[in-house]
Coordinates of C-alpha atoms in Angstrom, one line a residue:
M1 CA 173.0 79.2 159.7
F2 CA 170.2 76.5 160.9
P3 CA 168.8 75.4 158.1
S4 CA 167.2 72.2 159.9
C5 CA 165.1 74.4 162.0
Q6 CA 163.7 76.5 159.3
S7 CA 162.9 73.7 157.1
K8 CA 159.5 72.4 158.6
P9 CA 157.6 75.8 158.9
A10 CA 158.3 76.3 155.3
D11 CA 157.3 73.0 154.4
S12 CA 154.1 73.3 156.2
S13 CA 153.3 76.4 154.8
S14 CA 154.1 75.0 151.4
N15 CA 151.6 72.1 152.2
R16 CA 149.0 74.3 152.9
S17 CA 149.6 76.7 149.9
S18 CA 149.9 73.7 147.6
I19 CA 146.3 72.3 148.8
G20 CA 144.7 75.8 148.1
K21 CA 146.0 75.9 144.8
M22 CA 145.2 72.4 144.1
L23 CA 141.5 73.5 145.1
L24 CA 141.9 76.7 142.9
G25 CA 143.0 74.3 140.0
V26 CA 140.1 71.9 140.5
F27 CA 137.8 74.8 140.4
V28 CA 139.1 76.5 137.2
V29 CA 139.0 73.4 135.4
Y30 CA 135.1 72.8 136.5
M31 CA 134.4 76.3 135.5
L32 CA 136.2 76.1 131.8
H33 CA 134.3 72.4 131.9
T34 CA 131.0 74.1 132.7
A35 CA 131.4 76.8 130.1
W36 CA 132.4 74.3 127.5
L37 CA 129.2 72.7 127.8
L38 CA 127.2 75.8 128.1
Y39 CA 128.9 76.9 124.9
G40 CA 127.8 73.3 122.9
F41 CA 124.4 74.0 124.8
L42 CA 123.7 77.4 123.4
N43 CA 125.5 76.7 119.9
T44 CA 124.6 73.4 118.2
K45 CA 126.6 73.6 114.8
P46 CA 124.3 72.5 111.9
C47 CA 125.2 70.0 109.1
D48 CA 125.9 72.1 105.9
G49 CA 126.7 69.4 103.7
S50 CA 129.5 70.7 101.7
T51 CA 131.7 67.7 103.1
D52 CA 131.2 63.8 103.5
E53 CA 129.0 64.6 106.6
H54 CA 125.8 62.5 107.3
C55 CA 123.5 65.1 107.6
I56 CA 119.7 64.4 109.1
A57 CA 117.1 66.5 107.7
S58 CA 113.7 67.5 109.6
Y59 CA 110.7 66.1 108.6
L60 CA 108.8 69.4 108.7
T61 CA 110.8 70.7 106.0
G62 CA 108.5 69.0 103.4
R63 CA 105.5 70.9 104.7
A64 CA 103.1 68.0 104.8
R65 CA 99.8 68.3 106.1
L66 CA 99.5 67.2 109.8
Q67 CA 97.2 66.6 112.5
M68 CA 97.4 66.7 116.2
S69 CA 95.2 64.2 118.1
V70 CA 95.1 63.7 121.8
F71 CA 94.1 60.4 123.4
T72 CA 93.3 59.1 126.9
C73 CA 93.7 55.4 128.1
L74 CA 94.3 53.6 130.9
V75 CA 97.4 52.3 129.9
P76 CA 99.6 53.7 127.1
D77 CA 100.2 51.0 124.4
N78 CA 98.0 48.6 126.3
S79 CA 94.4 49.7 126.3
Q80 CA 91.7 51.2 124.2
L81 CA 92.1 55.2 123.1
H82 CA 89.5 57.5 123.7
L83 CA 89.9 60.9 121.4
A84 CA 89.8 64.0 123.9
V85 CA 91.1 67.0 121.2
K86 CA 91.6 66.9 117.5
I87 CA 93.7 69.5 115.9
D88 CA 93.2 69.3 111.8
P89 CA 94.9 71.1 110.4
F90 CA 97.9 71.4 112.9
D91 CA 100.6 74.4 112.1
P92 CA 103.7 73.4 114.1
H93 CA 104.7 77.1 114.0
S94 CA 101.2 78.1 115.9
T95 CA 100.3 78.4 119.4
F96 CA 96.9 77.4 120.5
E97 CA 94.8 76.5 123.7
R98 CA 91.8 74.2 124.0
Q99 CA 89.4 73.5 127.1
V100 CA 87.9 70.1 127.1
N101 CA 86.0 68.0 129.3
V102 CA 87.2 64.3 129.8
S103 CA 85.1 61.6 130.9
L104 CA 86.5 59.2 133.8
P105 CA 86.5 55.7 133.4
E106 CA 85.3 53.6 136.4
Q107 CA 88.8 52.4 137.0
T108 CA 90.1 55.5 137.2
R109 CA 87.2 56.7 139.7
A110 CA 88.3 53.9 141.9
N111 CA 91.5 55.5 142.8
G112 CA 93.1 54.6 139.5
T113 CA 95.3 56.2 137.1
L114 CA 94.7 57.9 133.5
F115 CA 97.0 58.6 130.7
A116 CA 97.0 61.0 127.9
V117 CA 98.6 60.0 124.8
V118 CA 99.5 62.9 122.3
Y119 CA 99.9 62.1 118.4
V120 CA 101.4 64.0 115.7
H121 CA 100.5 62.4 112.3
K122 CA 99.1 62.9 108.8
A123 CA 96.2 64.3 108.6
G124 CA 93.0 62.1 107.4
V125 CA 95.2 58.9 108.4
S126 CA 94.9 57.2 112.0
P127 CA 98.0 57.4 114.1
L128 CA 98.0 53.9 114.4
E129 CA 98.2 53.2 110.8
D130 CA 100.6 55.9 110.1
S131 CA 104.3 54.8 110.2
R132 CA 105.6 58.2 110.4
E133 CA 103.5 59.2 113.9
V134 CA 105.4 60.3 116.8
H135 CA 103.6 60.3 120.0
Y136 CA 104.2 61.0 123.6
A137 CA 102.4 59.6 126.8
A138 CA 102.0 61.6 129.7
Q139 CA 99.9 61.2 133.1
L140 CA 96.8 63.0 133.7
T141 CA 96.7 62.0 137.3
T142 CA 99.0 61.6 140.0
Y143 CA 98.7 60.1 143.6
I144 CA 99.2 62.6 146.6
T145 CA 98.0 62.5 150.2
P146 CA 95.1 65.1 151.0
T147 CA 95.3 67.7 152.7
H148 CA 93.1 68.5 155.8
T149 CA 92.7 70.7 158.3
E150 CA 93.5 70.5 162.1
G151 CA 90.1 69.4 163.1
Q152 CA 89.7 67.0 160.3
R153 CA 93.3 65.6 160.6
D154 CA 92.2 64.9 164.3
M155 CA 88.8 63.4 163.6
Q156 CA 90.5 61.0 160.7
K157 CA 93.2 59.8 163.1
R158 CA 90.8 59.0 165.7
S159 CA 88.4 57.1 163.2
S160 CA 90.7 55.3 161.0
P161 CA 94.3 54.8 161.0
R162 CA 94.5 54.1 157.2
S163 CA 93.2 57.8 156.4
E164 CA 96.6 58.8 155.3
N165 CA 96.6 56.9 152.1
T166 CA 97.3 58.4 148.7
V167 CA 94.6 59.5 146.6
S168 CA 94.4 59.8 143.0
H169 CA 94.5 63.6 141.6
W170 CA 93.8 65.1 138.4
R171 CA 96.1 67.6 136.5
P172 CA 94.1 69.9 134.7
H173 CA 97.1 71.1 132.5
L174 CA 98.5 69.0 129.7
S175 CA 101.3 71.7 128.2
I176 CA 102.6 70.4 124.6
T177 CA 105.8 71.7 123.0
M178 CA 107.2 70.7 119.8
M179 CA 110.6 71.6 118.1
S180 CA 109.5 73.9 114.7
E181 CA 112.7 74.9 113.9
D182 CA 114.1 73.8 110.7
F183 CA 117.5 72.6 111.8
T184 CA 119.8 70.0 110.0
F185 CA 121.7 67.5 112.4
N186 CA 125.1 66.2 111.7
K187 CA 124.7 62.6 112.6
A188 CA 128.3 62.5 114.2
G189 CA 127.5 65.3 116.1
L190 CA 124.0 64.6 117.4
P191 CA 123.6 66.0 121.2
S192 CA 122.5 63.3 123.4
D193 CA 119.6 64.7 125.0
V194 CA 118.1 65.2 121.5
R195 CA 118.7 61.7 120.4
R196 CA 116.7 60.7 123.3
Y197 CA 113.6 61.9 121.4
M198 CA 114.3 61.5 118.0
R199 CA 113.0 58.9 115.5
V200 CA 114.9 58.5 112.2
S201 CA 113.1 57.5 108.9
Q202 CA 115.2 56.6 105.9
E203 CA 114.0 58.2 102.6
G204 CA 116.0 57.2 99.8
R205 CA 119.8 58.5 100.6
Q206 CA 118.4 61.4 102.6
M207 CA 117.8 60.8 106.4
I208 CA 115.0 62.6 108.1
Y209 CA 114.1 62.8 112.0
L210 CA 110.4 62.9 112.6
P211 CA 109.1 66.0 114.9
L212 CA 110.6 66.1 118.3
L213 CA 107.5 66.3 120.5
L214 CA 107.8 66.9 124.2
V215 CA 104.8 67.5 127.1
N216 CA 106.0 70.2 129.5
E217 CA 106.1 68.8 132.8
L218 CA 107.4 72.0 134.5
S219 CA 103.7 73.4 134.1
F220 CA 102.6 71.0 136.6
R221 CA 101.6 72.6 140.4
V222 CA 100.6 70.6 143.4
R223 CA 98.0 73.9 144.0
D224 CA 96.1 73.0 140.6
L225 CA 95.4 69.6 141.4
L226 CA 91.7 68.2 141.8
A227 CA 91.0 65.2 144.2
I228 CA 89.0 62.6 142.1
S229 CA 86.3 60.8 144.0
S230 CA 83.9 57.9 143.0
S231 CA 81.0 60.3 142.1
T232 CA 83.3 62.3 139.8
V233 CA 82.3 61.9 136.2
Q234 CA 84.1 64.4 134.2
L235 CA 87.0 66.8 134.9
P236 CA 88.3 70.0 132.7
L237 CA 91.3 69.7 130.8
T238 CA 93.4 72.6 129.3
V239 CA 95.6 71.4 126.4
S240 CA 98.1 74.1 125.1
Y241 CA 100.5 73.9 122.1
E242 CA 103.6 76.0 121.6
G243 CA 106.3 75.8 118.8
I244 CA 109.9 76.4 120.2
S245 CA 113.4 76.3 119.2
L246 CA 116.0 73.7 119.1
R247 CA 117.7 75.7 121.9
G248 CA 114.5 75.9 124.0
F249 CA 113.8 72.0 123.3
R250 CA 117.0 71.3 124.8
F251 CA 116.4 73.9 127.8
W252 CA 113.4 72.0 128.8
V253 CA 114.7 68.7 128.6
H254 CA 117.4 69.5 130.9
L255 CA 115.1 71.3 133.1
Q256 CA 112.8 68.2 133.3
D257 CA 116.0 66.4 134.0
V258 CA 117.0 68.5 136.8
V259 CA 113.5 68.1 138.4
Y260 CA 113.5 64.2 138.2
S261 CA 117.0 64.3 139.5
L262 CA 115.4 66.6 142.7
R263 CA 112.6 63.9 143.0
Q264 CA 115.4 61.1 143.1
F265 CA 117.1 63.1 146.0
G266 CA 113.9 63.2 148.1
F267 CA 112.7 66.5 147.5
T268 CA 108.9 67.2 148.6
E269 CA 106.6 68.2 145.7
E270 CA 106.2 71.5 147.4
N271 CA 110.0 72.0 147.1
I272 CA 110.0 71.0 143.7
D273 CA 107.1 73.5 142.6
E274 CA 108.9 76.4 144.3
I275 CA 112.0 75.4 142.1
K276 CA 109.9 74.8 139.0
E277 CA 108.5 78.5 139.2
T278 CA 112.2 79.5 139.7
L279 CA 113.3 77.6 136.7
V280 CA 110.4 78.5 134.5
G281 CA 110.2 82.3 135.3
S282 CA 113.9 82.8 134.9
N283 CA 116.0 83.8 131.8
L284 CA 118.6 81.5 130.5
Y285 CA 121.6 83.5 131.1
L286 CA 120.2 84.2 134.8
L287 CA 120.0 80.5 135.2
V288 CA 123.7 80.3 134.1
L289 CA 124.9 83.2 136.2
T290 CA 123.0 81.5 139.2
A291 CA 124.7 78.1 138.7
L292 CA 128.2 79.8 138.4
I293 CA 127.4 81.6 141.8
T294 CA 126.2 78.6 143.3
A295 CA 129.7 77.0 142.6
L296 CA 131.9 80.0 143.6
Q297 CA 129.6 79.7 146.8
L298 CA 130.8 75.8 147.4
I299 CA 134.3 76.4 147.0
C300 CA 134.2 79.4 149.6
E301 CA 132.4 77.2 152.0
F302 CA 134.4 74.4 151.7
L303 CA 137.8 76.1 152.0
A304 CA 136.3 78.1 155.2
L305 CA 135.0 74.7 156.6
K306 CA 138.5 73.3 156.1
N307 CA 140.7 76.3 157.3
D308 CA 138.5 76.6 160.3
F309 CA 138.9 72.9 161.2
S310 CA 142.6 72.8 160.5
S311 CA 142.9 75.9 162.9
W312 CA 141.0 75.0 165.4
R313 CA 142.8 71.5 165.8
K314 CA 146.1 73.6 166.0
K315 CA 144.9 76.0 168.6
K316 CA 146.2 75.2 172.0
S317 CA 145.2 78.7 173.9
M318 CA 141.6 79.9 174.0
A319 CA 142.6 83.4 174.9
G320 CA 140.7 85.9 173.1
M321 CA 138.0 83.5 171.8
S322 CA 134.5 84.1 172.9
R323 CA 132.8 81.4 174.1
K324 CA 129.3 82.7 174.1
S325 CA 129.9 83.6 170.2
V326 CA 130.8 79.7 170.0
L327 CA 128.1 78.4 171.7
W328 CA 125.4 80.8 170.1
R329 CA 126.6 79.6 166.9
S330 CA 126.4 75.9 167.6
L331 CA 123.0 76.5 169.2
S332 CA 122.0 78.3 165.8
T333 CA 123.2 76.0 163.7
L334 CA 121.3 73.1 165.6
L335 CA 118.2 74.9 165.6
I336 CA 118.1 75.4 161.9
F337 CA 118.9 71.7 161.4
L338 CA 116.1 70.7 163.2
H339 CA 113.8 73.3 161.3
L340 CA 114.9 72.0 158.3
L341 CA 114.4 68.6 159.2
E342 CA 110.7 69.0 158.9
E343 CA 110.3 70.4 155.3
T344 CA 113.5 69.5 153.4
S345 CA 115.3 67.1 151.6
L346 CA 118.5 65.2 152.4
L347 CA 120.6 66.8 149.7
V348 CA 119.7 70.0 152.1
L349 CA 120.2 68.3 155.3
L350 CA 123.6 66.9 154.8
P351 CA 125.6 69.8 154.8
V352 CA 123.8 71.6 157.4
G353 CA 124.4 68.7 159.8
L354 CA 127.9 68.4 159.1
G355 CA 128.2 72.2 160.1
A356 CA 126.1 71.4 163.1
C357 CA 128.5 68.4 164.1
V358 CA 131.9 70.7 163.6
E359 CA 130.3 73.6 165.8
V360 CA 129.4 71.2 168.8
W361 CA 133.0 69.9 168.5
K362 CA 134.0 73.7 168.6
V363 CA 132.1 74.2 171.8
F364 CA 134.0 71.2 173.5
T365 CA 137.3 72.6 172.4
V366 CA 136.5 76.4 173.6
F367 CA 135.3 75.2 176.8
K368 CA 138.4 72.8 177.2
I369 CA 136.3 69.8 177.7
Q370 CA 138.0 66.4 177.2
F371 CA 136.7 62.8 177.0
Q372 CA 139.2 60.4 178.6
W373 CA 138.6 57.1 177.0
K374 CA 140.3 54.8 180.0
S375 CA 137.8 56.5 182.7
S376 CA 134.9 57.4 180.3
K377 CA 134.8 60.8 182.0
L378 CA 134.7 64.2 180.8
H379 CA 137.9 66.4 181.8
V380 CA 137.7 69.9 182.0
I381 CA 141.1 71.7 181.9
K382 CA 141.8 74.9 184.1
L383 CA 142.3 78.0 182.4
D384 CA 145.2 80.4 182.4
E385 CA 145.4 84.0 183.3
E386 CA 145.0 85.4 179.7
E387 CA 142.0 82.8 179.3
R388 CA 140.2 83.9 182.4
K389 CA 140.4 87.6 181.5
T390 CA 138.9 86.9 177.9
V391 CA 135.8 84.7 179.7
E392 CA 135.4 88.2 182.0
Y393 CA 135.2 90.1 178.8
D394 CA 132.9 87.5 176.9
T395 CA 130.7 87.6 179.9
Q396 CA 130.3 91.5 180.2
A397 CA 129.7 91.7 176.3
S398 CA 126.9 88.8 176.8
R399 CA 125.0 90.6 179.8
Y400 CA 125.0 93.9 177.9
L401 CA 123.8 92.0 174.7
S402 CA 121.1 90.3 176.6
Y403 CA 119.3 93.7 177.7
L404 CA 118.4 94.0 174.0
V405 CA 117.9 90.4 172.7
Y406 CA 116.1 88.9 175.4
P407 CA 112.9 91.3 175.7
L408 CA 112.7 91.2 171.7
C409 CA 112.3 87.3 171.5
I410 CA 110.4 86.9 174.3
S411 CA 107.7 89.4 172.7
G412 CA 108.2 87.9 169.5
A413 CA 107.6 84.2 170.9
I414 CA 104.2 85.8 172.7
F415 CA 103.0 87.7 169.8
S416 CA 103.5 84.5 167.4
L417 CA 101.5 82.0 169.9
A418 CA 98.6 84.8 170.6
Y419 CA 98.2 86.0 166.9
L420 CA 99.5 83.3 164.7
R421 CA 98.5 80.0 163.6
Q422 CA 100.4 77.4 164.7
K423 CA 100.8 73.3 163.8
S424 CA 101.7 72.6 167.3
Y425 CA 103.4 73.7 170.5
Y426 CA 106.7 72.0 168.9
S427 CA 106.6 73.7 165.6
W428 CA 106.0 76.9 167.5
L429 CA 109.0 76.6 169.6
V430 CA 111.2 75.8 166.9
N431 CA 109.8 78.5 164.6
T432 CA 110.1 81.2 167.3
L433 CA 113.7 79.9 167.9
V434 CA 114.8 79.9 164.2
T435 CA 113.1 83.3 163.9
G436 CA 115.3 84.6 166.6
V437 CA 118.2 83.3 165.0
Y438 CA 117.6 84.7 161.7
A439 CA 116.9 88.1 163.3
F440 CA 119.3 88.4 165.7
G441 CA 122.0 85.7 164.6
F442 CA 124.2 88.5 163.5
L443 CA 124.6 89.6 166.8
S444 CA 126.3 86.4 168.4
M445 CA 129.7 87.8 166.5
A446 CA 129.3 90.9 169.0
P447 CA 130.9 89.4 171.9
Q448 CA 133.5 88.6 169.9
L449 CA 134.3 92.1 168.6
F450 CA 134.1 93.4 172.2
I451 CA 136.8 91.1 173.4
N452 CA 138.9 92.2 170.3
H453 CA 138.4 95.9 171.2
K454 CA 139.3 95.0 175.1
L455 CA 142.5 93.3 174.1
K456 CA 143.4 95.5 171.1
S457 CA 144.0 92.4 169.1
V458 CA 142.6 89.9 166.1
S459 CA 146.0 87.8 166.0
H460 CA 143.8 85.0 168.0
L461 CA 141.0 84.8 164.9
Q462 CA 141.7 82.9 161.7
G463 CA 141.2 85.7 159.2
T464 CA 141.1 83.3 156.2
V465 CA 137.8 81.8 157.7
L466 CA 136.1 84.7 158.4
M467 CA 137.1 86.3 154.8
Y468 CA 135.8 83.5 153.1
R469 CA 132.6 83.2 155.1
G470 CA 132.0 87.1 154.3
V471 CA 132.3 86.8 150.7
N472 CA 129.9 83.8 150.9
T473 CA 127.2 85.9 153.0
L474 CA 127.7 89.1 150.9
I475 CA 127.0 87.1 147.6
S476 CA 124.0 85.2 149.4
D477 CA 122.6 88.7 150.5
L478 CA 123.0 90.3 147.3
C479 CA 121.3 87.4 145.5
S480 CA 118.6 87.1 148.1
C481 CA 118.1 91.0 147.7
A482 CA 118.1 90.8 144.0
S483 CA 115.6 87.7 144.0
F484 CA 113.3 89.5 146.4
L485 CA 113.2 92.8 144.8
S486 CA 112.2 91.2 141.3
S487 CA 110.0 88.8 142.2
S488 CA 106.3 88.9 143.8
G489 CA 107.8 88.4 147.5
S490 CA 108.1 84.7 147.9
F491 CA 111.0 84.8 150.6
S492 CA 109.8 84.6 154.1
S493 CA 109.9 87.6 156.5
S494 CA 112.5 86.0 158.6
H495 CA 114.6 85.4 155.7
Q496 CA 114.3 89.3 154.5
L497 CA 115.6 90.2 157.9
S498 CA 118.7 87.8 157.7
C499 CA 119.9 90.1 154.3
F500 CA 123.0 91.9 155.2
R501 CA 122.7 91.6 158.8
D502 CA 126.1 89.9 158.9
E503 CA 127.7 92.6 156.7
L504 CA 127.8 95.2 159.5
L505 CA 129.6 93.1 161.9
F506 CA 132.0 92.0 159.2
F507 CA 132.9 95.3 158.3
L508 CA 133.6 96.1 161.8
Y509 CA 136.0 93.3 162.3
L510 CA 137.7 94.2 158.8
Y511 CA 138.0 97.9 160.7
Q512 CA 139.7 96.1 164.0
R513 CA 142.0 94.4 161.6
R514 CA 143.2 97.0 160.1
R515 CA 143.8 99.1 163.4
Y516 CA 145.1 96.6 165.5
S517 CA 147.4 94.6 162.8
H518 CA 150.2 97.0 163.4
K519 CA 150.1 96.8 166.9
A520 CA 150.1 92.7 166.9
R521 CA 153.3 93.2 164.8
R522 CA 155.2 95.6 167.1
R523 CA 154.0 93.4 170.0
E524 CA 155.4 90.2 168.0
S525 CA 158.6 91.8 167.3
G526 CA 159.1 93.1 170.9
T527 CA 159.1 89.5 172.1
Q528 CA 161.4 88.4 169.6
S529 CA 163.6 91.0 170.5
K530 CA 163.2 89.9 174.1
K531 CA 164.2 86.5 173.1
L532 CA 166.9 87.2 171.2
K533 CA 168.3 89.7 174.1
T534 CA 167.9 86.3 176.7
Q535 CA 169.7 84.3 174.5

């Protein structure tokens, strides 16, 4: 009878559903594209030569007698070479390890650099005279800031303000890999990651590619570095080699590209070392599964943030909403942001900082604090009867909760100050608060559950947001628990406490949702019938 009155809510709901379907479609297309790339990565089609395809055969097919020579120099391709390791004959399919002592030039001892140049060439011929040699240059030194104890750092700050300059350090490991698989490439379908390392030589009508040589940078760790001083004459160097397949070669190339991208995004060397250990010690299929899970978590977090922001913008009454839960979540997010600010890159800080801004905005919304631009003053809107009742329930639940949380947090802070080593009082304060957030952060939902129990309703909560975040948290905790059980225990104790701490209260919310949903529908039907009678 009244189509104009019914069209607006239908349009708004259809707009929300269309946005959700569009995001789901983008996610599905992204997953299909990623699966196609992984299929091409794992299954490179060889050239069979049956058609008019231009094939590129391997130089190793000829079984030529090869030699590996490792030289040291100050600048690659522009300085004198000094032989460090000689492997003659060299078998590309073998695996070996050599330990040598490398003499350091005077320029390197004066806070300079030193490079290693790995050559694979014909045996008995100088690599500079072999037209089919392949070489790869890698750094044997790197610049980092020296680490000191607290007392040494204070003394150096008093003595010299320039004491924190970077110092040249020695890399004691040189890991060499080469593709030893006899694989024939198709010139038209040559992978881009292989093309960067490939040199092609013409032999009559046949094109052959020279050995694909690579120095594995993922074996480098900051904790293995040795400081170079002016009195250092020689340093040990372990040269290792391993022949790998085409799939393994492409895998290492992609991992090194990932590490390079992380370094460009501002990750510290310590954080990159942790990522290296995860990448090197994991299976390829496990890494693919991790990438898929990460993509699923990103889409869930984005949908939760979008629905949360839109629902809070439309919310007019704060009846049933726990002020303490919103305030605690805001403070927890800010504390985690301050904790990550000391040791995390900008790539991780951006989403955490965005979430902290949203949580702070929700605090102003739930407390009904508005900023008046004309008078430049904060204005607090008065609460109605239902909102005042909600505040009473919220205060009662927070008082009961404080009897448990405050003694535990205070005792833990005193214990960490007395028995654990801290960098500073600020670091102790932030670490104590963050540990409290990890350990008791799940209790921030307890006042909201208490209010739901008193009001016998969950209609004031956005169920879609809680479902997205519940699924996201469950996936994270399952992955963290599996990684902790399968690894050597590199996770912190506070992170171990945080695993599966949110699921308990989330399941309680699901129980309330199931129990109170029919009562909410009866209440809504009763109010609609009353409105019809009055009309």
